[in-house]
PDB file of C-alpha atoms in Angstrom:
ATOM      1  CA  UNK A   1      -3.700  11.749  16.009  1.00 70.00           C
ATOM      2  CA  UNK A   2      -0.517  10.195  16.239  1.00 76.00           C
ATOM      3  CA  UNK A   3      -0.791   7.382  18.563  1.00 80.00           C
ATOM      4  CA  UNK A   4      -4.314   6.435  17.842  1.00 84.00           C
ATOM      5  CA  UNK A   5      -6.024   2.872  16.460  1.00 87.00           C
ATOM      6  CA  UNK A   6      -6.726   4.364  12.695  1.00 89.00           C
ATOM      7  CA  UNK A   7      -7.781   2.091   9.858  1.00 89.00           C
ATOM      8  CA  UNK A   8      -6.257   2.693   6.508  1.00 89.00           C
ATOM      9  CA  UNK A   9      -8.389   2.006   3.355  1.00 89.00           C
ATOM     10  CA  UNK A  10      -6.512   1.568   0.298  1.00 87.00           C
ATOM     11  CA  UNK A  11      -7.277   2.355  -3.074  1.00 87.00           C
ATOM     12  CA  UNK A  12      -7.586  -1.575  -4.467  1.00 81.00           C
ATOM     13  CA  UNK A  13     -10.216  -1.768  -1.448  1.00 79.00           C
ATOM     14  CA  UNK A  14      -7.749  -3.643   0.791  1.00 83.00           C
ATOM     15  CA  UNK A  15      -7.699  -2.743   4.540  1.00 84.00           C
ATOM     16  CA  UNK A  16      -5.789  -2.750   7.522  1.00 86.00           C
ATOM     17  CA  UNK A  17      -5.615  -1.405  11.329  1.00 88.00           C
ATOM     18  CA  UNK A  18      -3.292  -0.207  13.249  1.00 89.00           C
ATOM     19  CA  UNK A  19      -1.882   2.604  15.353  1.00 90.00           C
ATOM     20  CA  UNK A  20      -0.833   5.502  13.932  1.00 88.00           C
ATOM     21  CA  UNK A  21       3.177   5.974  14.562  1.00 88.00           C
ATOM     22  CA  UNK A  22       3.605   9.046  12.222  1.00 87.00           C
ATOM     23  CA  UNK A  23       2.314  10.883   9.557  1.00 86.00           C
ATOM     24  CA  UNK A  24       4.541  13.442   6.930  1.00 85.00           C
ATOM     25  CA  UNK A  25       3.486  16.033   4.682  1.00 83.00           C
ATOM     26  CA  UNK A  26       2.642  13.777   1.723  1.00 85.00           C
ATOM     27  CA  UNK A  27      -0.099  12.230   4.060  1.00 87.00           C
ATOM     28  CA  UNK A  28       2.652   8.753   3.699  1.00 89.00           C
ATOM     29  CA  UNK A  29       2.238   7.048   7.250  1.00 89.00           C
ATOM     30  CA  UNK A  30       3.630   4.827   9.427  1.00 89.00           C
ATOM     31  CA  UNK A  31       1.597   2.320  11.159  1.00 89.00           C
ATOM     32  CA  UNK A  32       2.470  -0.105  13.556  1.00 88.00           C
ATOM     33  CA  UNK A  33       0.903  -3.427  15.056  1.00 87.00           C
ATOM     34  CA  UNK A  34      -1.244  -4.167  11.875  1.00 85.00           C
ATOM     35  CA  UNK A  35      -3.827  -6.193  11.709  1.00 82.00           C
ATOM     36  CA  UNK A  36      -5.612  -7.091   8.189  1.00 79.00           C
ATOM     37  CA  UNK A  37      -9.253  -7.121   7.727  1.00 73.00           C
ATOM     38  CA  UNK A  38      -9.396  -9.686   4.580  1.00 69.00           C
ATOM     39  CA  UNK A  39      -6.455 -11.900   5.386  1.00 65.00           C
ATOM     40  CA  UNK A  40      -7.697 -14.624   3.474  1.00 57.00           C
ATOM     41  CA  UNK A  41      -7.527 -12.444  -0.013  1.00 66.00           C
ATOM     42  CA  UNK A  42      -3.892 -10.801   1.462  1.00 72.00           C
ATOM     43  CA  UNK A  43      -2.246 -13.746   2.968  1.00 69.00           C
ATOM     44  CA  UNK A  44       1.287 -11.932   2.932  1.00 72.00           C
ATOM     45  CA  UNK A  45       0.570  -9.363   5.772  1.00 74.00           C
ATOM     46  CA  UNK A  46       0.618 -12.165   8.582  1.00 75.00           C
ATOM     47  CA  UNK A  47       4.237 -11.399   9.279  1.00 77.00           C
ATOM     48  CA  UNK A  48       3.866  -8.155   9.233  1.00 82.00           C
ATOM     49  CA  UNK A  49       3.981  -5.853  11.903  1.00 84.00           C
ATOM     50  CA  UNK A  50       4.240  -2.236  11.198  1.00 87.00           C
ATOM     51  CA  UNK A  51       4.171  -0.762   7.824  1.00 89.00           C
ATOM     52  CA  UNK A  52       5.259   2.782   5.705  1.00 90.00           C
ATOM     53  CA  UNK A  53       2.342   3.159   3.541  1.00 90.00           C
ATOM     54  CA  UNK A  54       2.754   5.900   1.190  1.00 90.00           C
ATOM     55  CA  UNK A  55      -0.049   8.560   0.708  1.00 90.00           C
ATOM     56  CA  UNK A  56      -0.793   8.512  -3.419  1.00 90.00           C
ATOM     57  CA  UNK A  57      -2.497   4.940  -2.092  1.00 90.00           C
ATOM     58  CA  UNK A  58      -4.257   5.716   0.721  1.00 91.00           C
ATOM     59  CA  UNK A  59      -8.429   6.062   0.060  1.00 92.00           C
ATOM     60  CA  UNK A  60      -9.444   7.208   3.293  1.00 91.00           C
ATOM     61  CA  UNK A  61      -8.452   6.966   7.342  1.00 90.00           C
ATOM     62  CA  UNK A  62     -10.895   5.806   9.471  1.00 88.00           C
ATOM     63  CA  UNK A  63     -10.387   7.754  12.388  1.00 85.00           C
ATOM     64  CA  UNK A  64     -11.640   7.258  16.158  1.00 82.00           C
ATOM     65  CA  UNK A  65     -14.850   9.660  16.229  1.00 77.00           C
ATOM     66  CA  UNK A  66     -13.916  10.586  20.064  1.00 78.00           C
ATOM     67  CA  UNK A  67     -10.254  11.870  19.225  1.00 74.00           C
ATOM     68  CA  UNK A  68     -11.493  14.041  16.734  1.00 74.00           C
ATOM     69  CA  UNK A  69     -12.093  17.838  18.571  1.00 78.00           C
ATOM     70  CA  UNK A  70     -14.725  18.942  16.244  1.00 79.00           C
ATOM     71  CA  UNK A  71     -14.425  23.036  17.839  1.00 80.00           C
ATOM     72  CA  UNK A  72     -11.108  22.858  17.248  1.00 80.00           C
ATOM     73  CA  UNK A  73     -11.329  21.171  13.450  1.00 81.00           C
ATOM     74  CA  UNK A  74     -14.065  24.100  12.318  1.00 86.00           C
ATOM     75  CA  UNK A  75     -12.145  26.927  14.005  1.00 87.00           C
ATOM     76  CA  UNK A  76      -8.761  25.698  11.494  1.00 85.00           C
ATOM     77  CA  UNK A  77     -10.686  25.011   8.406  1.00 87.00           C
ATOM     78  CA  UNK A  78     -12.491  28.344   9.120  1.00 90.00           C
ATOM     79  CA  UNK A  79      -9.126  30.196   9.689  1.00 90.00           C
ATOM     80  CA  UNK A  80      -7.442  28.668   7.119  1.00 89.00           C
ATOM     81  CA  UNK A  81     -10.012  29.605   4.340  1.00 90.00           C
ATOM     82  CA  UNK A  82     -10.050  33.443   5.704  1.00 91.00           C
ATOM     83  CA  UNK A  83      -6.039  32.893   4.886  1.00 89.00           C
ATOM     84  CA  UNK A  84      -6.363  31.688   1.769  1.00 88.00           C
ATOM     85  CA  UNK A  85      -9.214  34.602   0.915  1.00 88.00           C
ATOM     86  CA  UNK A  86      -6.472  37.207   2.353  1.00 86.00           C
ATOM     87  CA  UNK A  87      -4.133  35.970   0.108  1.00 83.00           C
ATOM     88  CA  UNK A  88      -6.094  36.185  -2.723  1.00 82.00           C
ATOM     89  CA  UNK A  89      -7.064  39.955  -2.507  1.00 79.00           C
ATOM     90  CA  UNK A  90      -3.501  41.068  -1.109  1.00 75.00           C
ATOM     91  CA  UNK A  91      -1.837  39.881  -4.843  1.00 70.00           C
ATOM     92  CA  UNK A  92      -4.561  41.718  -6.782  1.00 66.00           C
ATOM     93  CA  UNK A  93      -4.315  44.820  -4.613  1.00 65.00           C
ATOM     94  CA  UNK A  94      -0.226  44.624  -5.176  1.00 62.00           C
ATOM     95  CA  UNK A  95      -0.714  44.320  -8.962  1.00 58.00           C
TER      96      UNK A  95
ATOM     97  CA  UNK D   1       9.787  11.169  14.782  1.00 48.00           C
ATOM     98  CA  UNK D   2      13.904  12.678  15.250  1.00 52.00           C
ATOM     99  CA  UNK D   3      15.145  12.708  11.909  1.00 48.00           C
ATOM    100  CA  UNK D   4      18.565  14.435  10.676  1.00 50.00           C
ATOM    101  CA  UNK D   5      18.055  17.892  10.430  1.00 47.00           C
ATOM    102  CA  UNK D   6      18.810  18.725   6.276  1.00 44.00           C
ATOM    103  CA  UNK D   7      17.668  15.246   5.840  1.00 50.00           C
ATOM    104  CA  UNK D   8      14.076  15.357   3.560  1.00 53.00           C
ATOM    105  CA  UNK D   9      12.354  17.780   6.074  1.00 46.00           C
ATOM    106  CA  UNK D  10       8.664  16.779   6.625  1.00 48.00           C
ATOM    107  CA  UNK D  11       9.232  13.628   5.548  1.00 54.00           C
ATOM    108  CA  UNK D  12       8.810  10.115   7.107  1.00 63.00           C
ATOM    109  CA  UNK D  13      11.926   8.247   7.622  1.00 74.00           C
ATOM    110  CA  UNK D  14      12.167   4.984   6.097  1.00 82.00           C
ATOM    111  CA  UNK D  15      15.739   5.403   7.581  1.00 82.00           C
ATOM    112  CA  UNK D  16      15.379   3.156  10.563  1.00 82.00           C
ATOM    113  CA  UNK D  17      14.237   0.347   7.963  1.00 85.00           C
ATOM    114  CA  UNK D  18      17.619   0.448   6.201  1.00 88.00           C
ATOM    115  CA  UNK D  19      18.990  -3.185   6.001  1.00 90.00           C
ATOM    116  CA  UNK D  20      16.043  -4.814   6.901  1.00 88.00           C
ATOM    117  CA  UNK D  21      14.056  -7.563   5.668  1.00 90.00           C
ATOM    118  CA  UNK D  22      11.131  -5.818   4.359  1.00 91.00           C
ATOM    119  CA  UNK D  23       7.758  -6.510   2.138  1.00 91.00           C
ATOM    120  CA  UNK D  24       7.179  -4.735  -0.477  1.00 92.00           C
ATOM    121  CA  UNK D  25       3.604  -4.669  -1.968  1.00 91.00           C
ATOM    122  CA  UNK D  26       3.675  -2.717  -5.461  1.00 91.00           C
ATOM    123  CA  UNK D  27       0.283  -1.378  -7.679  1.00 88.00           C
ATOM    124  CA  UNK D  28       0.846  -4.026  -9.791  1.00 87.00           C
ATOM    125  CA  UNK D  29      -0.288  -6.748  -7.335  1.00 86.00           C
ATOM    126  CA  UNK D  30       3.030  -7.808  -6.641  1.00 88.00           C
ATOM    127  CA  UNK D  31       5.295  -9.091  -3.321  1.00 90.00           C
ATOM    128  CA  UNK D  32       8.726  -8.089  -3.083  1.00 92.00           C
ATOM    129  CA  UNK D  33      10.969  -9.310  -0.129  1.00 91.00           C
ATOM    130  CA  UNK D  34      14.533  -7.828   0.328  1.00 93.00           C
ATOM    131  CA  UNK D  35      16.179  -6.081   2.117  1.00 93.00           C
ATOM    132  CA  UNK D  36      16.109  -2.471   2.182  1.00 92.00           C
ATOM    133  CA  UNK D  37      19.332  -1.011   0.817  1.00 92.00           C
ATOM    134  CA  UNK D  38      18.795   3.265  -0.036  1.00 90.00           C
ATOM    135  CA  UNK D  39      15.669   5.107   0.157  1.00 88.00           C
ATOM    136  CA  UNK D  40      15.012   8.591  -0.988  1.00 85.00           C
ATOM    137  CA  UNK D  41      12.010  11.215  -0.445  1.00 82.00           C
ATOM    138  CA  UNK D  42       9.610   9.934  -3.350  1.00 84.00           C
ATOM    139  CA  UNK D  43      10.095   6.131  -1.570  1.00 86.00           C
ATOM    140  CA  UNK D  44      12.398   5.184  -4.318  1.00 90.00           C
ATOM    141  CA  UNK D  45      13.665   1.726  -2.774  1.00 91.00           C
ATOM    142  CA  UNK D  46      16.338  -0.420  -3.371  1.00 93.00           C
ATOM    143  CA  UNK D  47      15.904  -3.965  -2.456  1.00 93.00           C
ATOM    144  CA  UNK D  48      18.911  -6.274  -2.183  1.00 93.00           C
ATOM    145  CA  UNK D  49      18.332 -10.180  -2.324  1.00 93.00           C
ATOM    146  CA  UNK D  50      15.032  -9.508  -3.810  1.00 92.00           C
ATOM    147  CA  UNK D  51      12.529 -12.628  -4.007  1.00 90.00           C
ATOM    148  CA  UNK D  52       8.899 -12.569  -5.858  1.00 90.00           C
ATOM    149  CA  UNK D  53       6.764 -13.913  -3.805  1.00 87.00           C
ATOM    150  CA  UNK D  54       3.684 -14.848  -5.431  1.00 85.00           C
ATOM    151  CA  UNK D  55       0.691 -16.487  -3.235  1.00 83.00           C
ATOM    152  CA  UNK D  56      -1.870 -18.608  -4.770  1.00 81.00           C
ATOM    153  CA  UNK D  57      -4.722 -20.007  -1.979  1.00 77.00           C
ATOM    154  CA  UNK D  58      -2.943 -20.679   0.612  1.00 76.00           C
ATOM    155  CA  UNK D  59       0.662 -21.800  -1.550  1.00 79.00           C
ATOM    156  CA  UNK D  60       3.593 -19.508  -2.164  1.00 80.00           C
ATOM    157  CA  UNK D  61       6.512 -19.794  -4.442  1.00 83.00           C
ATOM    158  CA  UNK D  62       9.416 -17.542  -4.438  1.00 86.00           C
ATOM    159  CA  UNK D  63      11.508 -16.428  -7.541  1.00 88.00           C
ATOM    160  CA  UNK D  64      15.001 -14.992  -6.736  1.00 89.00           C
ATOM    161  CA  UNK D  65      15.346 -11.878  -8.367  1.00 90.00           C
ATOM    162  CA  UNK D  66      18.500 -10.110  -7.232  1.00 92.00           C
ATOM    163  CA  UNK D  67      18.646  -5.826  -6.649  1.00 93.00           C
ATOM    164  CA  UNK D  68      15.327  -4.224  -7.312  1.00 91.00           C
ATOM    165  CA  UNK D  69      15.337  -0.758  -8.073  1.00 94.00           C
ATOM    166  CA  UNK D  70      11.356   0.686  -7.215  1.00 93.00           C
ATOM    167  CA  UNK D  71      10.037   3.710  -8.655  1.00 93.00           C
ATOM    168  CA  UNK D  72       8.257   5.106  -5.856  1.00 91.00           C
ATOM    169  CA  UNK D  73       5.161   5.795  -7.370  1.00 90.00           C
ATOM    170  CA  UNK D  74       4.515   2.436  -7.386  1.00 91.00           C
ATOM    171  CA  UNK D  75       4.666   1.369  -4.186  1.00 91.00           C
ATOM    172  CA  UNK D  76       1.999   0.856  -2.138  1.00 90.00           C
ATOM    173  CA  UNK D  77       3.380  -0.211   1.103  1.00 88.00           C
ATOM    174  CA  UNK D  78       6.583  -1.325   2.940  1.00 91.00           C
ATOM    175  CA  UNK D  79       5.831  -3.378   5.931  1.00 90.00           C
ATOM    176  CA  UNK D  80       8.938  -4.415   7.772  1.00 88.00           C
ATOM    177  CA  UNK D  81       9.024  -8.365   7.668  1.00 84.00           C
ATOM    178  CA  UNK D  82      10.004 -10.213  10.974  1.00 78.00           C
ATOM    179  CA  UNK D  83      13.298 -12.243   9.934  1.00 61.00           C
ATOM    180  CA  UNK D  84      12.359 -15.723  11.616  1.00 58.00           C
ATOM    181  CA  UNK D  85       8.799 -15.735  11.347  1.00 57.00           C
ATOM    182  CA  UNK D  86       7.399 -17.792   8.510  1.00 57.00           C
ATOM    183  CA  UNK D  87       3.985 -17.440   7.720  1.00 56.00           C
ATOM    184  CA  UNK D  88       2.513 -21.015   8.897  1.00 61.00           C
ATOM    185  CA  UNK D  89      -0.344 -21.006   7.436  1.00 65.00           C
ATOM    186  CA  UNK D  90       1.311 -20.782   3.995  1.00 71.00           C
ATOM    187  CA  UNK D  91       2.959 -23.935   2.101  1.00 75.00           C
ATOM    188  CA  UNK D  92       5.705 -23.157   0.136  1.00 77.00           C
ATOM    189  CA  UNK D  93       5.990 -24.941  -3.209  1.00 77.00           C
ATOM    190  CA  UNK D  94       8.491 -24.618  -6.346  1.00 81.00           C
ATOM    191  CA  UNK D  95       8.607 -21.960  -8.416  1.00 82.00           C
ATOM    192  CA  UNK D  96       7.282 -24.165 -11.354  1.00 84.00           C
ATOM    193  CA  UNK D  97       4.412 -25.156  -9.592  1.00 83.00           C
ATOM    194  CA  UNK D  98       3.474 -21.749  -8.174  1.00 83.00           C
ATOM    195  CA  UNK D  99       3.627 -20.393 -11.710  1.00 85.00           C
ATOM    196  CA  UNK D 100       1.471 -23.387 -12.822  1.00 85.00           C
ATOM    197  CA  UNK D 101      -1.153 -22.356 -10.084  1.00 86.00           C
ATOM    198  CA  UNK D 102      -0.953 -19.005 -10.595  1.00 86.00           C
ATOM    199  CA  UNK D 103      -1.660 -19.729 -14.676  1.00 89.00           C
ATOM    200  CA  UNK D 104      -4.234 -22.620 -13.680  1.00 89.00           C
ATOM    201  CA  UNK D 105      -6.528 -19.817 -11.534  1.00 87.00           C
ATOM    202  CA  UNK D 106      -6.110 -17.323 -14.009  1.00 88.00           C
ATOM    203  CA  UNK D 107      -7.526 -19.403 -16.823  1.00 91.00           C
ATOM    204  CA  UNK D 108      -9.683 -20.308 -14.518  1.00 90.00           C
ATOM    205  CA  UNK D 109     -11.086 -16.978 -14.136  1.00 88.00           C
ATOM    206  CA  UNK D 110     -10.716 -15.948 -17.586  1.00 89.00           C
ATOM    207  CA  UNK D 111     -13.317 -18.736 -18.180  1.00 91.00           C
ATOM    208  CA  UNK D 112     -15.449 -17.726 -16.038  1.00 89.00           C
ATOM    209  CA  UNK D 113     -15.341 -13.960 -16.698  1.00 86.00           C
ATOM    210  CA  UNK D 114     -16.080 -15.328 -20.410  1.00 88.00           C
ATOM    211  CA  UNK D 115     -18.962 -17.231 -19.471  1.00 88.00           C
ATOM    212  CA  UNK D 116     -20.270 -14.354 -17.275  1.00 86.00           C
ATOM    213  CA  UNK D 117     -19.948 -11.712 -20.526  1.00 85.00           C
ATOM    214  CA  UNK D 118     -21.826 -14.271 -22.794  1.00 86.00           C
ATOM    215  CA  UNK D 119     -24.959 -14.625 -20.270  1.00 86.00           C
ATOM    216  CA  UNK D 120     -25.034 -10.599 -20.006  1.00 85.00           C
ATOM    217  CA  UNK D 121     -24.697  -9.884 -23.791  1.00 84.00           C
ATOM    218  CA  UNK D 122     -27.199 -12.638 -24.187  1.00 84.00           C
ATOM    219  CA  UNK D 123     -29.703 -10.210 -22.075  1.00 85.00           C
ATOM    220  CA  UNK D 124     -28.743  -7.325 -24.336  1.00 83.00           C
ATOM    221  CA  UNK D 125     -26.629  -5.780 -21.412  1.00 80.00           C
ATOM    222  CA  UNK D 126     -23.005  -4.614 -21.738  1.00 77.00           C
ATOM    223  CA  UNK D 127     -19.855  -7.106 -20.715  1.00 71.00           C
ATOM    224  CA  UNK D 128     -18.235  -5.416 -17.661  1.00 69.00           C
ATOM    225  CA  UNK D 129     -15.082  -3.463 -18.083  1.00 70.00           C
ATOM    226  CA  UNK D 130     -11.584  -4.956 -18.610  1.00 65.00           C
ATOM    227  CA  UNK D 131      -9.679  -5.130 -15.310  1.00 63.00           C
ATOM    228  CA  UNK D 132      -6.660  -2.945 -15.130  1.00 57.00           C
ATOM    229  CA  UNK D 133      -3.154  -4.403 -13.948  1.00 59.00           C
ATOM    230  CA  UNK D 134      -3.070  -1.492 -11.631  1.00 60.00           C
ATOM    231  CA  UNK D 135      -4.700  -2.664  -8.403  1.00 59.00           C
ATOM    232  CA  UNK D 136      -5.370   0.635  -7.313  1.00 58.00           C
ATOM    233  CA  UNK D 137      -7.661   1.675 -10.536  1.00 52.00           C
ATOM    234  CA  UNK D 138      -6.782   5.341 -10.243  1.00 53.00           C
ATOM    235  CA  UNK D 139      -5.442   5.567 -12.970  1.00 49.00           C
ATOM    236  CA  UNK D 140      -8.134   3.782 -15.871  1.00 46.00           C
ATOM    237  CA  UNK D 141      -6.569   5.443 -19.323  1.00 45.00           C
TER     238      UNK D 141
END
């Protein structure tokens, strides 16, 4: 995902795109080469280039629908709920 | 991105923005400009030389305001300002006047929110809510 044209929706509705420099665990990113979609309401981002946004803002990412590998999304979510159903029983079976 | 190995593990650096001129947009609507002096892993900033900016249509006035201290949680983004580059579309004014804008298009807007709430109670239907000061709404109690 990392190096990929994203746009960031914020939680007051304001929005901006740019590529995706890093991300952390908090879902905070780093974004460079912004560009704002309503720069007449948010005049202040015209010097701005690249940006840490933190995560407890962020609404949703707009992601690019080709970099998204949709196998390989369904095989993690799937793996990661049998995980999380494993982990379940193996407490109760301990106790 | 390489970060120093015990340093905040997982976590973004804001380490390569130390001692820059950066913009600070917090929940409460407002501009900060400063530089950045510490950081920490909830984005806890401190801003030296801090200036309010406050933008009204296409006017800006700044208010010096020293070392900020910013409790993370209220940031919503730090966007690294270029040093030379003044926005040129933008007219910078006084502080007096900006404040006087700022106050002029509020009232403004109160007046008009008023007159909105009068025509919908007139129709027997409810006023709309009272904004928050949070720009980001999550948080309505």
């Amino acid at each position: 995902m990392v190096g990929k044209e994203v746009i960031v929706e914020f939680k007051n509705d304001f929005m901006l795109t740019g590529t995706l420099h890093s991300v952390d665990q908090y879902l905070n990113m780093k974004v460079t080469d912004i560009s704002v979609h309503n720069p007449e309401k948010y005049p202040y981002m015209i010097s701005v280039k690249n940006a840490f946004i933190r995560g407890s803002v962020i609404r949703y990412v707009h992601l690019p629908t080709e970099s998204v590998n949709f196998p390989l999304l369904q095989d993690s979510t799937r793996k990661e709920i049998m995980n999380n159903r494993k982990e379940k029983k193996a407490p109760a079976a301990e106790a | 991105m390489e970060l120093p190995e015990p340093f905040l593990p997982g976590a973004i650096s804001l380490l390569e923005q130390l001692d820059k001129k950066m913009m600070v947009v917090l929940r409460d609507g407002k501009t900060l400009v400063g530089y950045l002096r510490t950081i920490d892993q909830f984005a806890n900033l401190v801003l030296h030389n801090t200036v309010e900016r406050i933008y009204v249509d296409n006017y800006y006035g700044d208010i010096i305001r020293g070392i900020f201290l910013v409790r993370g949680e209220n940031v919503v983004l730090a966007g690294e300002m270029d040093e030379d580059e003044r926005p040129n579309t933008l007219i910078q004014v006084t502080v007096a006047e900006i404040l006087e804008m700022q106050q002029a298009k509020f009232n403004a807007k109160k007046e008009a929110d008023a007159a909105r709430s009068e025509a919908l109670r007139a129709r027997g239907k409810l006023p709309p809510p009272r904004e928050n000061v949070d720009i980001l709404g999550d948080e309505p109690y």
